Amino acid sequence: MKAIIYCNRNAAMLYNLLKLTHVLSILVWVGGMVFAHFFLRPAVATLQPPERLRLMHDVLGRFFRVVLWLSSVAVVSGVWMIARLAKETVQAGGSFAMPLSWTVMATLGLLMWAIFGHIRFVLYKRLSAAVALADWPSAGAGLVAIRQWVLVNMVLGVAIIAVTQLM
């Protein structure tokens, strides 16, 4: 009996640790998008294009490196938590039905991850090339495209948070 309680306690601790990691990853990801969109971008708007675009390129490069890891952690931890709960439910003789809020969260979260992949590996690559060539009009267009997709991801992230808190 003590072994079962110990195993359940360890499983609960692992689940809670993964959930904390999941939430903190999303907090940094969505919070970083809010910061960049509403605070950083307006603050650097007064800089000349070469300075503004170099600065934004450097900031986004650092942010995207971190978000690449954090978004992956969020996806892996989310999938693991869902799979673990489904497995435990089935092993206990029950039938697992994922709650609607989890389905929305998982679907929109995977969409966010895919959009981030496009931002990081396509749009940011174009921005980097334009900045390296000092092609400021192309760099500016690249930054606009990144901003638009970051806005989409930010809205999706806020929608996920709203859905998980209201449903």
GROMACS .gro file of C-alpha atoms in nm:
model
  167
    1MET     CA    1   0.000   0.000   0.000
    2LYS     CA    2   0.281   0.243   0.088
    3ALA     CA    3   0.450   0.170  -0.245
    4ILE     CA    4   0.133   0.264  -0.435
    5ILE     CA    5   0.094   0.587  -0.239
    6TYR     CA    6   0.465   0.665  -0.295
    7CYS     CA    7   0.434   0.600  -0.670
    8ASN     CA    8   0.120   0.811  -0.693
    9ARG     CA    9   0.288   1.093  -0.499
   10ASN     CA   10   0.591   1.081  -0.732
   11ALA     CA   11   0.367   1.075  -1.039
   12ALA     CA   12   0.170   1.372  -0.902
   13MET     CA   13   0.491   1.563  -0.830
   14LEU     CA   14   0.620   1.493  -1.182
   15TYR     CA   15   0.287   1.600  -1.333
   16ASN     CA   16   0.287   1.921  -1.127
   17LEU     CA   17   0.649   1.995  -1.223
   18LEU     CA   18   0.569   1.944  -1.591
   19LYS     CA   19   0.259   2.161  -1.562
   20LEU     CA   20   0.463   2.438  -1.398
   21THR     CA   21   0.727   2.410  -1.671
   22HIS     CA   22   0.452   2.416  -1.935
   23VAL     CA   23   0.287   2.727  -1.793
   24LEU     CA   24   0.615   2.914  -1.735
   25SER     CA   25   0.727   2.839  -2.092
   26ILE     CA   26   0.406   2.983  -2.229
   27LEU     CA   27   0.424   3.280  -1.992
   28VAL     CA   28   0.768   3.379  -2.126
   29TRP     CA   29   0.666   3.313  -2.488
   30VAL     CA   30   0.339   3.510  -2.483
   31GLY     CA   31   0.475   3.773  -2.245
   32GLY     CA   32   0.774   3.828  -2.472
   33MET     CA   33   0.545   3.881  -2.769
   34VAL     CA   34   0.339   4.134  -2.573
   35PHE     CA   35   0.655   4.317  -2.465
   36ALA     CA   36   0.803   4.326  -2.815
   37HIS     CA   37   0.479   4.432  -2.982
   38PHE     CA   38   0.348   4.692  -2.739
   39PHE     CA   39   0.661   4.828  -2.572
   40LEU     CA   40   0.982   4.761  -2.764
   41ARG     CA   41   0.855   4.829  -3.116
   42PRO     CA   42   0.706   5.172  -3.033
   43ALA     CA   43   1.016   5.269  -2.832
   44VAL     CA   44   1.257   5.201  -3.121
   45ALA     CA   45   1.033   5.365  -3.385
   46THR     CA   46   1.223   5.693  -3.346
   47LEU     CA   47   1.556   5.532  -3.447
   48GLN     CA   48   1.683   5.553  -3.802
   49PRO     CA   49   1.620   5.238  -4.009
   50PRO     CA   50   1.974   5.095  -3.990
   51GLU     CA   51   1.989   5.125  -3.610
   52ARG     CA   52   1.628   5.018  -3.556
   53LEU     CA   53   1.652   4.715  -3.784
   54ARG     CA   54   1.987   4.600  -3.643
   55LEU     CA   55   1.854   4.635  -3.289
   56MET     CA   56   1.529   4.452  -3.363
   57HIS     CA   57   1.722   4.181  -3.549
   58ASP     CA   58   1.949   4.127  -3.248
   59VAL     CA   59   1.663   4.134  -2.995
   60LEU     CA   60   1.446   3.900  -3.200
   61GLY     CA   61   1.739   3.664  -3.255
   62ARG     CA   62   1.787   3.629  -2.879
   63PHE     CA   63   1.414   3.597  -2.816
   64PHE     CA   64   1.365   3.340  -3.094
   65ARG     CA   65   1.651   3.123  -2.963
   66VAL     CA   66   1.481   3.108  -2.624
   67VAL     CA   67   1.132   3.063  -2.769
   68LEU     CA   68   1.253   2.776  -2.986
   69TRP     CA   69   1.338   2.584  -2.669
   70LEU     CA   70   1.042   2.706  -2.462
   71SER     CA   71   0.782   2.637  -2.730
   72SER     CA   72   0.924   2.287  -2.772
   73VAL     CA   73   0.913   2.235  -2.394
   74ALA     CA   74   0.551   2.354  -2.391
   75VAL     CA   75   0.451   2.113  -2.668
   76VAL     CA   76   0.638   1.813  -2.527
   77SER     CA   77   0.518   1.871  -2.170
   78GLY     CA   78   0.160   1.925  -2.289
   79VAL     CA   79   0.159   1.606  -2.495
   80TRP     CA   80   0.318   1.414  -2.208
   81MET     CA   81   0.061   1.537  -1.953
   82ILE     CA   82  -0.233   1.450  -2.180
   83ALA     CA   83  -0.088   1.110  -2.267
   84ARG     CA   84  -0.009   1.032  -1.903
   85LEU     CA   85  -0.361   1.118  -1.788
   86ALA     CA   86  -0.515   0.920  -2.074
   87LYS     CA   87  -0.299   0.618  -1.988
   88GLU     CA   88  -0.383   0.637  -1.617
   89THR     CA   89  -0.756   0.671  -1.693
   90VAL     CA   90  -0.754   0.368  -1.924
   91GLN     CA   91  -0.544   0.163  -1.679
   92ALA     CA   92  -0.798   0.241  -1.407
   93GLY     CA   93  -1.071   0.099  -1.630
   94GLY     CA   94  -1.212   0.430  -1.744
   95SER     CA   95  -1.253   0.589  -2.081
   96PHE     CA   96  -1.051   0.900  -2.155
   97ALA     CA   97  -1.228   1.192  -2.321
   98MET     CA   98  -1.015   1.501  -2.354
   99PRO     CA   99  -1.195   1.811  -2.227
  100LEU     CA  100  -1.290   2.067  -2.493
  101SER     CA  101  -1.063   2.330  -2.336
  102TRP     CA  102  -0.766   2.092  -2.368
  103THR     CA  103  -0.855   2.018  -2.729
  104VAL     CA  104  -0.868   2.389  -2.808
  105MET     CA  105  -0.543   2.448  -2.616
  106ALA     CA  106  -0.361   2.165  -2.793
  107THR     CA  107  -0.488   2.257  -3.139
  108LEU     CA  108  -0.413   2.629  -3.108
  109GLY     CA  109  -0.084   2.555  -2.933
  110LEU     CA  110   0.033   2.338  -3.222
  111LEU     CA  111  -0.080   2.609  -3.464
  112MET     CA  112   0.122   2.865  -3.265
  113TRP     CA  113   0.424   2.634  -3.278
  114ALA     CA  114   0.391   2.601  -3.657
  115ILE     CA  115   0.353   2.978  -3.699
  116PHE     CA  116   0.658   3.032  -3.482
  117GLY     CA  117   0.851   2.790  -3.703
  118HIS     CA  118   0.756   3.001  -4.005
  119ILE     CA  119   0.856   3.322  -3.826
  120ARG     CA  120   1.188   3.182  -3.705
  121PHE     CA  121   1.302   2.974  -4.000
  122VAL     CA  122   1.160   3.170  -4.295
  123LEU     CA  123   1.086   3.531  -4.203
  124TYR     CA  124   1.371   3.585  -3.958
  125LYS     CA  125   1.612   3.423  -4.204
  126ARG     CA  126   1.503   3.680  -4.466
  127LEU     CA  127   1.543   3.962  -4.214
  128SER     CA  128   1.892   3.838  -4.125
  129ALA     CA  129   1.997   3.828  -4.490
  130ALA     CA  130   1.864   4.179  -4.553
  131VAL     CA  131   2.035   4.321  -4.242
  132ALA     CA  132   2.364   4.152  -4.342
  133LEU     CA  133   2.341   4.318  -4.685
  134ALA     CA  134   2.230   4.653  -4.534
  135ASP     CA  135   1.920   4.628  -4.755
  136TRP     CA  136   1.705   4.841  -4.527
  137PRO     CA  137   1.386   4.840  -4.737
  138SER     CA  138   1.388   4.458  -4.751
  139ALA     CA  139   1.478   4.437  -4.383
  140GLY     CA  140   1.190   4.672  -4.300
  141ALA     CA  141   0.949   4.459  -4.503
  142GLY     CA  142   1.081   4.149  -4.326
  143LEU     CA  143   1.026   4.307  -3.987
  144VAL     CA  144   0.669   4.404  -4.082
  145ALA     CA  145   0.596   4.042  -4.181
  146ILE     CA  146   0.741   3.916  -3.852
  147ARG     CA  147   0.535   4.170  -3.657
  148GLN     CA  148   0.214   4.061  -3.832
  149TRP     CA  149   0.271   3.692  -3.759
  150VAL     CA  150   0.382   3.763  -3.403
  151LEU     CA  151   0.054   3.950  -3.357
  152VAL     CA  152  -0.138   3.644  -3.483
  153ASN     CA  153   0.054   3.421  -3.241
  154MET     CA  154   0.002   3.663  -2.955
  155VAL     CA  155  -0.375   3.666  -3.016
  156LEU     CA  156  -0.376   3.284  -3.030
  157GLY     CA  157  -0.177   3.267  -2.706
  158VAL     CA  158  -0.417   3.502  -2.527
  159ALA     CA  159  -0.712   3.303  -2.666
  160ILE     CA  160  -0.563   2.982  -2.527
  161ILE     CA  161  -0.518   3.141  -2.186
  162ALA     CA  162  -0.878   3.271  -2.194
  163VAL     CA  163  -1.020   2.935  -2.302
  164THR     CA  164  -0.832   2.741  -2.035
  165GLN     CA  165  -0.941   2.984  -1.765
  166LEU     CA  166  -1.307   3.022  -1.871
  167MET     CA  167  -1.399   2.668  -1.975
   0.00000   0.00000   0.00000
